[in-house]
PDB file of C-alpha atoms in Angstrom:
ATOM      1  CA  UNK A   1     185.281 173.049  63.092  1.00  0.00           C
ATOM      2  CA  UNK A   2     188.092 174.813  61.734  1.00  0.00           C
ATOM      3  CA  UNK A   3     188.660 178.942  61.219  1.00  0.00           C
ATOM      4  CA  UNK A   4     188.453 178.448  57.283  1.00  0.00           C
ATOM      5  CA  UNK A   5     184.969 176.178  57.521  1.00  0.00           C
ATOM      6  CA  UNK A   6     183.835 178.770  60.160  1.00  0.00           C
ATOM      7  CA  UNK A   7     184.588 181.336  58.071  1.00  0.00           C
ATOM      8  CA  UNK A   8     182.791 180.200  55.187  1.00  0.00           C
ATOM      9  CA  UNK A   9     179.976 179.216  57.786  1.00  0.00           C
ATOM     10  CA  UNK A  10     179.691 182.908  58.897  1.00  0.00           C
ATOM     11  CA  UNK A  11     180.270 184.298  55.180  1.00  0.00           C
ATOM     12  CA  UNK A  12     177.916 181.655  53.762  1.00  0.00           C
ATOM     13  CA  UNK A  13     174.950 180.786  56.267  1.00  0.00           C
ATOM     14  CA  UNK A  14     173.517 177.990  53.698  1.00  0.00           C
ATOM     15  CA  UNK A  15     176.388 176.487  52.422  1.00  0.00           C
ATOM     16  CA  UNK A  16     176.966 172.820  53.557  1.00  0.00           C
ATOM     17  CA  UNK A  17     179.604 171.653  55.731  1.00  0.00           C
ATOM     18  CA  UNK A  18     180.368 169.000  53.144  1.00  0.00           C
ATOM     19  CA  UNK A  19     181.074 171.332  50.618  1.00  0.00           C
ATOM     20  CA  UNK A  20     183.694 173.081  52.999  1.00  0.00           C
ATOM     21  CA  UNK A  21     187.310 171.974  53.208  1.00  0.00           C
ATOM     22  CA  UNK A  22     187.856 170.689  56.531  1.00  0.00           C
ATOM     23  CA  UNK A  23     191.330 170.503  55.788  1.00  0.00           C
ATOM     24  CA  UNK A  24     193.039 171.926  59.480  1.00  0.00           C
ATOM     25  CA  UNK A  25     195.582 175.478  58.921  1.00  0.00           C
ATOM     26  CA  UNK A  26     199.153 174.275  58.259  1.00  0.00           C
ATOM     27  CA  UNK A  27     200.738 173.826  61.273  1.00  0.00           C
ATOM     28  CA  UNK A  28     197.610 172.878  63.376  1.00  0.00           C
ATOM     29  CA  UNK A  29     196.294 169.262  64.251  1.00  0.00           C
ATOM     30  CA  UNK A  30     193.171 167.745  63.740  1.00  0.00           C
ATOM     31  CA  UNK A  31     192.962 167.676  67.288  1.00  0.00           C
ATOM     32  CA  UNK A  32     194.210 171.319  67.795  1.00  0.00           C
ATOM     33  CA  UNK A  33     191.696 172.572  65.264  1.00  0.00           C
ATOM     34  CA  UNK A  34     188.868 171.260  66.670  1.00  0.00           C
ATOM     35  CA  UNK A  35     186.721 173.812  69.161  1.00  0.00           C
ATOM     36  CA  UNK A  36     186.335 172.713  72.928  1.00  0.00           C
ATOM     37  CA  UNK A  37     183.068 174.593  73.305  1.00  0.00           C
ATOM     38  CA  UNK A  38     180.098 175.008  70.978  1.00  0.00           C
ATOM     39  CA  UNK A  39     180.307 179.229  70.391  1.00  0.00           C
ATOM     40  CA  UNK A  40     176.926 181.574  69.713  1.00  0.00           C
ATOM     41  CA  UNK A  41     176.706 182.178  66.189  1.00  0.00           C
ATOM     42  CA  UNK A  42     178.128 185.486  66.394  1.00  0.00           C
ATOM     43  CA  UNK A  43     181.014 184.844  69.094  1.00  0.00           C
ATOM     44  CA  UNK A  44     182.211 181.818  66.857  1.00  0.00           C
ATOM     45  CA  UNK A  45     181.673 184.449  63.623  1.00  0.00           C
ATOM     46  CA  UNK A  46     184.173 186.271  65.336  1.00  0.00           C
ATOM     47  CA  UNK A  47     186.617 183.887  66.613  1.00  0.00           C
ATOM     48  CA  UNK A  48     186.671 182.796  62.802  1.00  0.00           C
ATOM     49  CA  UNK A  49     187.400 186.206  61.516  1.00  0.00           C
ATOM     50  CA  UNK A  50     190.233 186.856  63.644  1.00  0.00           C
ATOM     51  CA  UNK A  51     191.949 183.501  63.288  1.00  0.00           C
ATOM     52  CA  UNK A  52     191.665 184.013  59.691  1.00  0.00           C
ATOM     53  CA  UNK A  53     193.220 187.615  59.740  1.00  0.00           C
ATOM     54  CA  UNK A  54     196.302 185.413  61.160  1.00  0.00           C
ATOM     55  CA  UNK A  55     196.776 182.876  58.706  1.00  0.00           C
ATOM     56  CA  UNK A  56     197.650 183.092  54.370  1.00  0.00           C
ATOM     57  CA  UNK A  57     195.055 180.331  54.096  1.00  0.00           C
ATOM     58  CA  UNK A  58     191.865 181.350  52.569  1.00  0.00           C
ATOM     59  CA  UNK A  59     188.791 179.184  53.119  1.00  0.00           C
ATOM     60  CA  UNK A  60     187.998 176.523  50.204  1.00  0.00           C
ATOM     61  CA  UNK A  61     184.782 175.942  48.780  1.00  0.00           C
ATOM     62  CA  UNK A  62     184.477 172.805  46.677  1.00  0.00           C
ATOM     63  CA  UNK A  63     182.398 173.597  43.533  1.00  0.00           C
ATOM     64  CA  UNK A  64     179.189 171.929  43.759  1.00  0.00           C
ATOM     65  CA  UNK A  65     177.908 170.191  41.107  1.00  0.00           C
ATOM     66  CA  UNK A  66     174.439 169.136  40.509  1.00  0.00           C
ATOM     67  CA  UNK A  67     172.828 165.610  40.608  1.00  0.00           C
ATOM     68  CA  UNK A  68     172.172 164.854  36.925  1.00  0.00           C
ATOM     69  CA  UNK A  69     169.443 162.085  35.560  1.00  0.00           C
ATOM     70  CA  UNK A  70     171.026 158.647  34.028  1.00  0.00           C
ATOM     71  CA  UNK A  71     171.903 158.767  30.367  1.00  0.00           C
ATOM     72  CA  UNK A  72     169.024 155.568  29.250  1.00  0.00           C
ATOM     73  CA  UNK A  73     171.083 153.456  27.164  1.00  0.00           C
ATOM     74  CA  UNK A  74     167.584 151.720  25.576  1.00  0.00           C
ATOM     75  CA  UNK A  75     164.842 153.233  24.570  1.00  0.00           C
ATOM     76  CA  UNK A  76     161.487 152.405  22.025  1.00  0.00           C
ATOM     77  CA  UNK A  77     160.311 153.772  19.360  1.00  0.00           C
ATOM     78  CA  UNK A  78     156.239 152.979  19.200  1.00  0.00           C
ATOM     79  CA  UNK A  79     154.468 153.653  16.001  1.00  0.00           C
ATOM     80  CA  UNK A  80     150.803 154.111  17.259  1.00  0.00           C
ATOM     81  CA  UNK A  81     148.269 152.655  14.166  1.00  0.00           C
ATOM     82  CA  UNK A  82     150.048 153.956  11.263  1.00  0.00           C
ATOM     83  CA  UNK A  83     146.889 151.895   9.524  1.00  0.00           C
ATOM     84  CA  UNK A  84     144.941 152.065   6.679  1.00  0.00           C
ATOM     85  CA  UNK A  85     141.906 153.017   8.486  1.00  0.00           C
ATOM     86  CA  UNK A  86     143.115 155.951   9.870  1.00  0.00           C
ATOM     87  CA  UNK A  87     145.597 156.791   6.873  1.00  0.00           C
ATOM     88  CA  UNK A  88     144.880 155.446   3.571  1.00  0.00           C
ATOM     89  CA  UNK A  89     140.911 155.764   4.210  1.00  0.00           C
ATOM     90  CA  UNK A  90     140.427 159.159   5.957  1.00  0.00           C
ATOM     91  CA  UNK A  91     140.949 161.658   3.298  1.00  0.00           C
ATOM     92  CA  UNK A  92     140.540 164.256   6.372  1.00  0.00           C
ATOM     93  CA  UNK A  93     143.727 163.117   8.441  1.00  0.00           C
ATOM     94  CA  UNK A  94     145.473 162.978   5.000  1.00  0.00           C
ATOM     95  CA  UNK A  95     144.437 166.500   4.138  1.00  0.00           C
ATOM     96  CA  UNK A  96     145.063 168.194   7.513  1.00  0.00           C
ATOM     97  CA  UNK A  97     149.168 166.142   7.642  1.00  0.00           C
ATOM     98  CA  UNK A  98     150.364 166.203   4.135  1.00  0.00           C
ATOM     99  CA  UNK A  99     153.816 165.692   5.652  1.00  0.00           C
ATOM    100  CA  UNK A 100     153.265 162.959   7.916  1.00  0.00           C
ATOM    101  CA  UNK A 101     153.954 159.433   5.761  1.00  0.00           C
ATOM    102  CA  UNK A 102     157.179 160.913   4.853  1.00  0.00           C
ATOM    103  CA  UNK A 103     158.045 161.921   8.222  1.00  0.00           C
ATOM    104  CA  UNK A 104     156.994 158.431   9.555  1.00  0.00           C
ATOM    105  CA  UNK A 105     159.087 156.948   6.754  1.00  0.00           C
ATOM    106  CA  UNK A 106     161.915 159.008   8.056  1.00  0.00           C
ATOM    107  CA  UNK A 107     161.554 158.381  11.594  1.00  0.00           C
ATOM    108  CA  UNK A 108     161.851 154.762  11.343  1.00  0.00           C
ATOM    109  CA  UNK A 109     165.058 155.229   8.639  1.00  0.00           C
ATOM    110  CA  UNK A 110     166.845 157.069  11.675  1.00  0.00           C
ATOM    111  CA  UNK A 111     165.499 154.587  14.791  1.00  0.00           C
ATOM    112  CA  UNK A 112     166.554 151.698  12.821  1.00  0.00           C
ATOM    113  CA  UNK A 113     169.822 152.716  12.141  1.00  0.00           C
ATOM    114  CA  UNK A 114     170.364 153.866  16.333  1.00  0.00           C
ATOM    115  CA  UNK A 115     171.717 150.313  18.037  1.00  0.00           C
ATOM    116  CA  UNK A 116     170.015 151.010  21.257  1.00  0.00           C
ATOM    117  CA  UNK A 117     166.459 151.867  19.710  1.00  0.00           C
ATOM    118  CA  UNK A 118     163.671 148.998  19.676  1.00  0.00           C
ATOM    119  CA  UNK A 119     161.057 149.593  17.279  1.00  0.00           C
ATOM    120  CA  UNK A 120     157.447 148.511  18.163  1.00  0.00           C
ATOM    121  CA  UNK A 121     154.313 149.024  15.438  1.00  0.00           C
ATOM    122  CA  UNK A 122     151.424 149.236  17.756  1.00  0.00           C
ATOM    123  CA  UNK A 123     148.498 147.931  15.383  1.00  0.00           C
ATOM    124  CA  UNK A 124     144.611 148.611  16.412  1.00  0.00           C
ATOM    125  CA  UNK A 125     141.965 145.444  16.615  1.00  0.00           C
ATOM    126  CA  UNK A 126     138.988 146.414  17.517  1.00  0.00           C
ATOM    127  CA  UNK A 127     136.457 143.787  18.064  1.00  0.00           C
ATOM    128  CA  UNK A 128     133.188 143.131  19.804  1.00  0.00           C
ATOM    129  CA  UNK A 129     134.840 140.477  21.591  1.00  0.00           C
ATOM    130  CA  UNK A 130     135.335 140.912  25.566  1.00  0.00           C
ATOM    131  CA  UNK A 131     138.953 142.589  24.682  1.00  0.00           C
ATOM    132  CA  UNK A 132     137.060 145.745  22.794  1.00  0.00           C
ATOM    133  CA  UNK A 133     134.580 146.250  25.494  1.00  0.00           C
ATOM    134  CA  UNK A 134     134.311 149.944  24.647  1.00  0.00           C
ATOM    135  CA  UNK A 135     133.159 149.338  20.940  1.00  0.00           C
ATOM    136  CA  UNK A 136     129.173 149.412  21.606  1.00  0.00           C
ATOM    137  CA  UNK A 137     129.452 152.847  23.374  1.00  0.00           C
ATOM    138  CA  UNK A 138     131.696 154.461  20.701  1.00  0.00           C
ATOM    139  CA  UNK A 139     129.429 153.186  17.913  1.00  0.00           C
ATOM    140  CA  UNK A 140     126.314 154.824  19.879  1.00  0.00           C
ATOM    141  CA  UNK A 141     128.706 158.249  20.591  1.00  0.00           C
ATOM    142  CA  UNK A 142     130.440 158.001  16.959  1.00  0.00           C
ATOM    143  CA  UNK A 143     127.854 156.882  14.759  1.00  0.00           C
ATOM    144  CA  UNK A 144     129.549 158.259  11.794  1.00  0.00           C
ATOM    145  CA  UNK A 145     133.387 156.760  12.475  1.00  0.00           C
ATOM    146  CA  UNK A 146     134.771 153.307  12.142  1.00  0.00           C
ATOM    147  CA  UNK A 147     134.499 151.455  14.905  1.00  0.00           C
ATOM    148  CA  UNK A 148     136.073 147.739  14.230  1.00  0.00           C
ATOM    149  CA  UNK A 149     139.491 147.844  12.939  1.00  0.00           C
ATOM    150  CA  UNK A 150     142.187 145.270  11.979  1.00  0.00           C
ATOM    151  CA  UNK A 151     145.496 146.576  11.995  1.00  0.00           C
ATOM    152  CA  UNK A 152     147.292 143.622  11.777  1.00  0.00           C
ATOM    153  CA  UNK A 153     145.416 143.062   8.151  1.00  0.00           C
ATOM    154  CA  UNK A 154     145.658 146.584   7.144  1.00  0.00           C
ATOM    155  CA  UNK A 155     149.226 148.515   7.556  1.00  0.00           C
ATOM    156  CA  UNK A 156     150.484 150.759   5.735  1.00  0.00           C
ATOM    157  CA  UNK A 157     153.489 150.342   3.376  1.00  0.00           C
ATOM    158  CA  UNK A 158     155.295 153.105   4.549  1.00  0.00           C
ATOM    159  CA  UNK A 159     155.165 152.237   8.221  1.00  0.00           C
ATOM    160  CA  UNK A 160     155.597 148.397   7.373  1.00  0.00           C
ATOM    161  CA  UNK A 161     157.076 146.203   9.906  1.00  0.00           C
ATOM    162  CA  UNK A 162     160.780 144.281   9.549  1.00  0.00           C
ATOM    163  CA  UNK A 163     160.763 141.043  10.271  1.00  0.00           C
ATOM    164  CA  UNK A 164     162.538 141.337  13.564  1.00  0.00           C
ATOM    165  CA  UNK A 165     160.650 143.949  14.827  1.00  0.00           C
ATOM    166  CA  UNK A 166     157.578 143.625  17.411  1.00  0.00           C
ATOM    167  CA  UNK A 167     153.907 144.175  16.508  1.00  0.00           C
ATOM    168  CA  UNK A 168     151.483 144.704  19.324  1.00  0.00           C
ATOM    169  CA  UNK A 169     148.052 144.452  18.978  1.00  0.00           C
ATOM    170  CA  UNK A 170     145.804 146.273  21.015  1.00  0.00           C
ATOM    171  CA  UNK A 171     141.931 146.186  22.127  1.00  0.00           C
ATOM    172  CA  UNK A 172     141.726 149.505  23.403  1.00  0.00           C
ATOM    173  CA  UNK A 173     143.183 153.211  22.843  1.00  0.00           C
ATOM    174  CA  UNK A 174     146.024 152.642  25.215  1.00  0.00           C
ATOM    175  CA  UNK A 175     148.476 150.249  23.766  1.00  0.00           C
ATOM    176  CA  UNK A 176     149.516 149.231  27.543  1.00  0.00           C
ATOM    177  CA  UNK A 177     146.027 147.952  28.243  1.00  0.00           C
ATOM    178  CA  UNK A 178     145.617 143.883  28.132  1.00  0.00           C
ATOM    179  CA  UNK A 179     148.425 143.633  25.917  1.00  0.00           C
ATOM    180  CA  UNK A 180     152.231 142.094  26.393  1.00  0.00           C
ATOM    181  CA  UNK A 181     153.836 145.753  25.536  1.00  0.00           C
ATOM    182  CA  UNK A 182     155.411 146.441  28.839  1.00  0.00           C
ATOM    183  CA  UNK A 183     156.764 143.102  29.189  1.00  0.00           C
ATOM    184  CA  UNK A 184     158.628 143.154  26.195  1.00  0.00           C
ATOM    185  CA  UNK A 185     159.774 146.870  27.345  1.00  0.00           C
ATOM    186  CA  UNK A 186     160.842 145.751  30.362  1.00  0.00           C
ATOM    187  CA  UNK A 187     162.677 142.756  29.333  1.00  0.00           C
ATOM    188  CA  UNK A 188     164.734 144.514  26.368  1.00  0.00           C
ATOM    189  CA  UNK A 189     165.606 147.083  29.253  1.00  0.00           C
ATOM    190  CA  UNK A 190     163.786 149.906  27.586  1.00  0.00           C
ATOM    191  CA  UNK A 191     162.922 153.261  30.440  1.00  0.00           C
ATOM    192  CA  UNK A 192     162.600 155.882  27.595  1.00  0.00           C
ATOM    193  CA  UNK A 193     159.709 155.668  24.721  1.00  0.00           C
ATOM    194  CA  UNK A 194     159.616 157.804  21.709  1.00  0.00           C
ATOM    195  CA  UNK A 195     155.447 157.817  20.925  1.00  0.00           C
ATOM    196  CA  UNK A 196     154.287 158.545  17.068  1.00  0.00           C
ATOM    197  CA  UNK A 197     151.145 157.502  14.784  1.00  0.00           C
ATOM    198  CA  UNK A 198     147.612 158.262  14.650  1.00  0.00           C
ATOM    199  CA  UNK A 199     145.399 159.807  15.952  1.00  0.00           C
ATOM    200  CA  UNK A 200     147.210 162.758  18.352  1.00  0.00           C
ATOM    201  CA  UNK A 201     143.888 162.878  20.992  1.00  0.00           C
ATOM    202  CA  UNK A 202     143.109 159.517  21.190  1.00  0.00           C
ATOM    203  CA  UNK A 203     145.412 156.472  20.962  1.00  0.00           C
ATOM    204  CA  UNK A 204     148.797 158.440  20.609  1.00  0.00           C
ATOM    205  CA  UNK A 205     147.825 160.089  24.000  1.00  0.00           C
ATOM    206  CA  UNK A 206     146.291 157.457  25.856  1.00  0.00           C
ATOM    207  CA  UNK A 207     149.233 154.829  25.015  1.00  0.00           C
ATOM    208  CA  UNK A 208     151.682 157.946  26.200  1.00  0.00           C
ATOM    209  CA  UNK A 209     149.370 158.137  29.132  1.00  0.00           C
ATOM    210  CA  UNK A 210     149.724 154.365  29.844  1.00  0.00           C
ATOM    211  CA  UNK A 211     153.758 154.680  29.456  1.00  0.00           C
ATOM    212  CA  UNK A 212     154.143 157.708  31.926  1.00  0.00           C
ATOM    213  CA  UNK A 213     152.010 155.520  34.254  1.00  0.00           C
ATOM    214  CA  UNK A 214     154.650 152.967  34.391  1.00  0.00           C
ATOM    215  CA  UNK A 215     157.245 154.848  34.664  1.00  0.00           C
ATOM    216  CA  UNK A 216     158.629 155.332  31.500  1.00  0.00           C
ATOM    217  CA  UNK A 217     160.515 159.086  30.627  1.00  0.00           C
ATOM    218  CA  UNK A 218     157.848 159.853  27.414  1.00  0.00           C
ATOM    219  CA  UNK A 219     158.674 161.636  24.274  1.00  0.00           C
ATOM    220  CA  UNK A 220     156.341 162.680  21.511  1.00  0.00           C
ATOM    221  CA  UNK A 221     157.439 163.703  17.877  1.00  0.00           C
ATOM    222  CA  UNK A 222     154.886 166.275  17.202  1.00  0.00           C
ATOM    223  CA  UNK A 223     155.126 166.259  13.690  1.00  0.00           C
ATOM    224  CA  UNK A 224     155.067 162.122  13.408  1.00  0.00           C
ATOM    225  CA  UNK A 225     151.899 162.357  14.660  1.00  0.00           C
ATOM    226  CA  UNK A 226     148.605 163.416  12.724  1.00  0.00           C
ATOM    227  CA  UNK A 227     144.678 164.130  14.009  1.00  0.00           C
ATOM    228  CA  UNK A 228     141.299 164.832  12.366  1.00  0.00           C
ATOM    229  CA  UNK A 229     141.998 168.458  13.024  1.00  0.00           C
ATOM    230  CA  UNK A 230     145.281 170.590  13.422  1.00  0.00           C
ATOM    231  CA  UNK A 231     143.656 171.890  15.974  1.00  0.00           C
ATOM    232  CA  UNK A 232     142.955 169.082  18.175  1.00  0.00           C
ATOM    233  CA  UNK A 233     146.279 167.925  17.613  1.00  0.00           C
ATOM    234  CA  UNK A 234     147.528 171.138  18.755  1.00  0.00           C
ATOM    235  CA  UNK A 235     145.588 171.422  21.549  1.00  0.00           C
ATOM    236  CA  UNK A 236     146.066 168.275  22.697  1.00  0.00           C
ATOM    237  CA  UNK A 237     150.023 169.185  22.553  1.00  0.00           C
ATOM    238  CA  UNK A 238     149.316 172.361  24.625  1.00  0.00           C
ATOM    239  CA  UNK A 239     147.658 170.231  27.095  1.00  0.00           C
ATOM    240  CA  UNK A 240     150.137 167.701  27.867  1.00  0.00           C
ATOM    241  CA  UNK A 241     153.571 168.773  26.786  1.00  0.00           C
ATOM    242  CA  UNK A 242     155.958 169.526  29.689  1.00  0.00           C
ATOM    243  CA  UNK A 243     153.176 167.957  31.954  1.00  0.00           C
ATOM    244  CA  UNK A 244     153.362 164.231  31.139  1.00  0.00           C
ATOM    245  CA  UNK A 245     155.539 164.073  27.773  1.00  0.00           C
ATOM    246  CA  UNK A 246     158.168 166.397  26.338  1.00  0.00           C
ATOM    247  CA  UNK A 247     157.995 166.796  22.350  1.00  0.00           C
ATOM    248  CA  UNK A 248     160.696 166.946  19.792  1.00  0.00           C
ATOM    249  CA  UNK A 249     160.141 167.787  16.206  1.00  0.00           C
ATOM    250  CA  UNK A 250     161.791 165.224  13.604  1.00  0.00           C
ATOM    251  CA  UNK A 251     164.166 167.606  12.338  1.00  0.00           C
ATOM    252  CA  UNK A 252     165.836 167.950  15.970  1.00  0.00           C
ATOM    253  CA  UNK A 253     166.218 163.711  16.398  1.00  0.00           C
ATOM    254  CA  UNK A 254     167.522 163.927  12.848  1.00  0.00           C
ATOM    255  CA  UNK A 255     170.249 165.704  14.648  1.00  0.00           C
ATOM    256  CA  UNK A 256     170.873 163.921  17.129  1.00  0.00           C
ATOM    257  CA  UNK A 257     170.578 160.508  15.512  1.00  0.00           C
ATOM    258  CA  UNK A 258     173.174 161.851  12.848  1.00  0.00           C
ATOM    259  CA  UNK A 259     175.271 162.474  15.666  1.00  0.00           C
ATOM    260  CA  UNK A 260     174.655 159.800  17.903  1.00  0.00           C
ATOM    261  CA  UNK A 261     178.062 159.357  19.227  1.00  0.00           C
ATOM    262  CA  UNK A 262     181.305 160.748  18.776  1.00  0.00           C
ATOM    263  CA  UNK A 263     184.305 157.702  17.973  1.00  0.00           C
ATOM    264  CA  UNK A 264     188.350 157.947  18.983  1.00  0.00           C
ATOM    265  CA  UNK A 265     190.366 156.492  16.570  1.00  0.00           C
ATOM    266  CA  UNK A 266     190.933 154.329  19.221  1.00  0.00           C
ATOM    267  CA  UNK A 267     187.078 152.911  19.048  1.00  0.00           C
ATOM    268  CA  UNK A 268     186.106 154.256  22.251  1.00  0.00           C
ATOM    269  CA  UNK A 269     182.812 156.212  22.384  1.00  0.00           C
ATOM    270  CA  UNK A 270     181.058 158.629  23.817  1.00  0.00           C
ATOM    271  CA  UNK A 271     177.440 158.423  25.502  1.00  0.00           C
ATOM    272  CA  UNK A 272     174.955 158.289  22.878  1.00  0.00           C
ATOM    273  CA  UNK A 273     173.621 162.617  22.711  1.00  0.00           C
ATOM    274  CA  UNK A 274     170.355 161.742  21.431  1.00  0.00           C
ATOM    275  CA  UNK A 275     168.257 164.758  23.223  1.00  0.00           C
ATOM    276  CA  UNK A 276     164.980 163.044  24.083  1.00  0.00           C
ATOM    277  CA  UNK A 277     167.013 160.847  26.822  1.00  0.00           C
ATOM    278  CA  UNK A 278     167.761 163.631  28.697  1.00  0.00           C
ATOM    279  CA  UNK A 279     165.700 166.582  27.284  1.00  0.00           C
ATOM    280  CA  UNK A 280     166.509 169.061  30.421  1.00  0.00           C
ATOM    281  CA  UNK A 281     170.381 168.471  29.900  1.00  0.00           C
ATOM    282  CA  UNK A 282     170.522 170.123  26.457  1.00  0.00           C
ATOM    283  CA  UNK A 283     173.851 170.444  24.593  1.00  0.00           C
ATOM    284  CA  UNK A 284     175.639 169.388  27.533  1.00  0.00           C
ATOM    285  CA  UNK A 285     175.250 165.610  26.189  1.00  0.00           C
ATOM    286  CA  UNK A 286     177.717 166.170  23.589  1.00  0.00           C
ATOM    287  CA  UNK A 287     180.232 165.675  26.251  1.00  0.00           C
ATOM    288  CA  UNK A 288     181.912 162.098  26.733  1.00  0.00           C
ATOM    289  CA  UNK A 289     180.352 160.682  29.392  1.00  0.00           C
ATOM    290  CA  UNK A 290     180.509 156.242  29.520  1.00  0.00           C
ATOM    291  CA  UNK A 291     181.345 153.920  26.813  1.00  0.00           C
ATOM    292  CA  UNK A 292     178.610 152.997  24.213  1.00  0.00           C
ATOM    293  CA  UNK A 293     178.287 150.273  21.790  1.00  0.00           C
ATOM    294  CA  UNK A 294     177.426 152.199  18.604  1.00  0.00           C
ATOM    295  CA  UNK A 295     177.913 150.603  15.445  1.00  0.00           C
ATOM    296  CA  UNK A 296     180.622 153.052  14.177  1.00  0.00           C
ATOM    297  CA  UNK A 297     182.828 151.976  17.334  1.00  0.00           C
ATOM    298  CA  UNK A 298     182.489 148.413  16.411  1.00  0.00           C
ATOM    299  CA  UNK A 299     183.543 148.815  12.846  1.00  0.00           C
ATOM    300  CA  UNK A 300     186.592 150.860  14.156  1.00  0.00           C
ATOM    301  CA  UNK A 301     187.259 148.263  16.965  1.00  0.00           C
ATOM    302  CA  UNK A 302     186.887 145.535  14.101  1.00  0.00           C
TER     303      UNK A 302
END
């Protein structure tokens, strides 16, 4: 060890050895710089201080600089039910989240115009086949709310699938369950999901539930999403936000997916800064990080 890392040893108990210069003084070897005995703490706190008095160089300590998550380059976009049995034909979803067609109709405007996002409508069928095993309890629990749905028949026009986009349909609240959604996650290389639709408490939450179970990083739009009640929908944010999902409001992805990269004139680009990939990071996306494939760097490239 040399004076300067025993210095900064003595001067900083917890700082790392690997952090230290172990460049030897001027003049000294390796070899030369290297202690013959192991010193107490104290004695070799010492022997640093006084070999430092006798040399201009000052120990170096290289900045340290923290570990951050991947940038995802893919992530999903899944539109939980947006059907007409939850929307069109329950006046009290519609009356409690006024805003949320046109949000929904906004949402998928900005995700379909993002390269790396994959859109997935996530449609309810609800049977009482051996898929929808949990329909005669429900009736005997809910006798008053509709039981056996057909999403696939019934979408809405405002959350209406494109042609090349996927449509899952499910048996059960969690859109992971007995269904081929993870395998077409996987295989388009999707790790982040962006989780919308109806209702908040049940199927929005259990197919977020289903995502953080495999491993996905989970996102929720709070105000894409709708409930019987503002106040179950609220609670169930209170519940689960920064515990198994973080939320975003639509107005802050707006942002980002308005900004989703930042082009050279040369055509090179900048990470994509959308803030639900790495929530914790912040503003500190904006800076270049790896080259992206946006579509504004291939019209400059072309």
């Amino acid at each position: 060890m040399s004076p300067n890392e025993a210095l900064a040893r003595a001067l900083i108990p917890d700082c790392s050895l690997e952090h230290i210069s172990s460049e030897p003084e001027r003049g000294v070897s390796a070899e030369a710089a290297a202690p013959a005995t192991v010193l107490a703490k104290d004695a070799q706190a010492e022997s640093a201080m006084a070999a430092a008095s006798e040399t201009s160089v000052a120990p170096r300590l290289v900045p340290v600089v923290p570990r951050l998550p991947a940038l995802r380059s893919r992530h999903a976009l899944l539109v939980v039910d947006v059907q007409q049995e939850y929307w069109s034909l329950n006046a009290q979803i519609r009356g409690e989240f006024p805003e949320f067609a046109p949000n929904i109709a906004r949402l998928l405007e900005l995700a379909r115009r993002d390269p790396d996002c994959v859109v997935v409508h996530i449609r309810a069928v609800y049977d009482d086949g051996a898929r929808s095993r949990m329909i005669p309890q429900f009736v005997a629990l809910n006798p008053n709310k509709m039981a056996r749905v057909d999403g696939i028949q019934n979408p809405e026009p405002f959350a209406a699938a494109l042609p090349n986009e996927m449509v899952i349909a499910k048996p059960v609240w969690d859109a992971f369950h007995d269904t081929a959604l993870h395998e077409y996650l996987t295989e388009m290389g999707v790790s982040h999901v962006l989780v919308c639709g109806l209702v908040t408490s049940a199927c929005v939450q259990h197919t977020a539930h289903g995502a953080f179970c495999r491993g996905y990083g989970v996102t929720l739009v709070e105000d894409c999403c709708a409930d019987r009640t503002r106040q179950q929908h609220d609670m169930c944010f209170a519940l689960y936000t920064g515990y198994m999902w973080d939320a975003v409001k639509l107005r802050d992805l707006q942002q980002q997916f308005d900004a989703v990269c930042a082009c050279t004139a040369t055509g090179d680009c900048c990470t994509s800064t959308i803030h639900y990939d790495c929530p914790q990071l912040g503003d500190r996306l904006s800076a270049p990080t790896q080259p992206h494939g946006c579509i504004a760097a291939q019209t400059l490239r072309a």
